[in-house]
C-alpha positions as a printed Julia matrix, in Angstrom:
57×3 Matrix{Float64}:
  86.57  104.85  109.97
  89.38  107.69  109.7
  91.67  105.66  111.51
  90.67  103.11  108.67
  91.37  105.82  105.86
  94.16  106.85  107.72
  95.7   102.44  107.11
  93.97  103.31  103.69
  96.52  105.46  102.25
  99.36  104.68  104.11
  98.88  101.08  102.83
  98.39  103.24   99.53
 101.54  104.61   99.49
 104.1   102.01  100.62
 102.67  100.3    97.83
 103.09  102.74   95.54
 106.45  103.1    96.27
 107.9    99.68   96.65
 106.03   99.0    92.76
 107.89  102.48   91.55
 111.24  100.99   93.74
 110.87   97.38   91.67
 110.38   98.51   88.25
 113.32   98.34   85.83
 113.57  100.41   82.73
 113.15   98.6    79.73
 110.67   96.0    81.35
 106.78   95.04   81.3
 105.22   97.4    83.94
 102.99   94.44   84.45
 105.38   92.54   87.32
 105.25   95.67   89.56
 102.26   96.39   89.97
 101.77   92.87   91.0
 104.15   93.71   93.79
 102.9    97.17   94.67
  99.6    95.69   94.59
 100.8    92.41   96.91
 102.68   94.94   99.43
 100.0    96.98   99.31
  97.53   93.99  100.69
 100.15   93.06  103.29
 101.16   96.53  104.71
  96.6    96.6   104.92
  97.29   93.55  106.4
 100.01   93.91  109.07
  98.33   97.71  110.4
  95.29   96.45  110.64
  96.03   93.53  112.99
  98.56   96.2   114.89
  95.06   98.85  115.52
  93.32   95.65  116.77
  96.15   94.36  118.91
  96.78   98.32  120.47
  92.91   98.01  120.78
  92.21  101.23  118.87
  89.81   98.99  116.43
């Protein structure tokens, strides 16, 4: 459970940074939220696949 939690928090940080980088001033925030959410999902999936392949999970 602790390994999943660390993957989750790592993915949240990556999603937040990606959303902040993709946001431009004077534009709506919605597309940046969606982009950050997509990056979060991809990062979490990638992290879980890598850990499963290494035999940690």
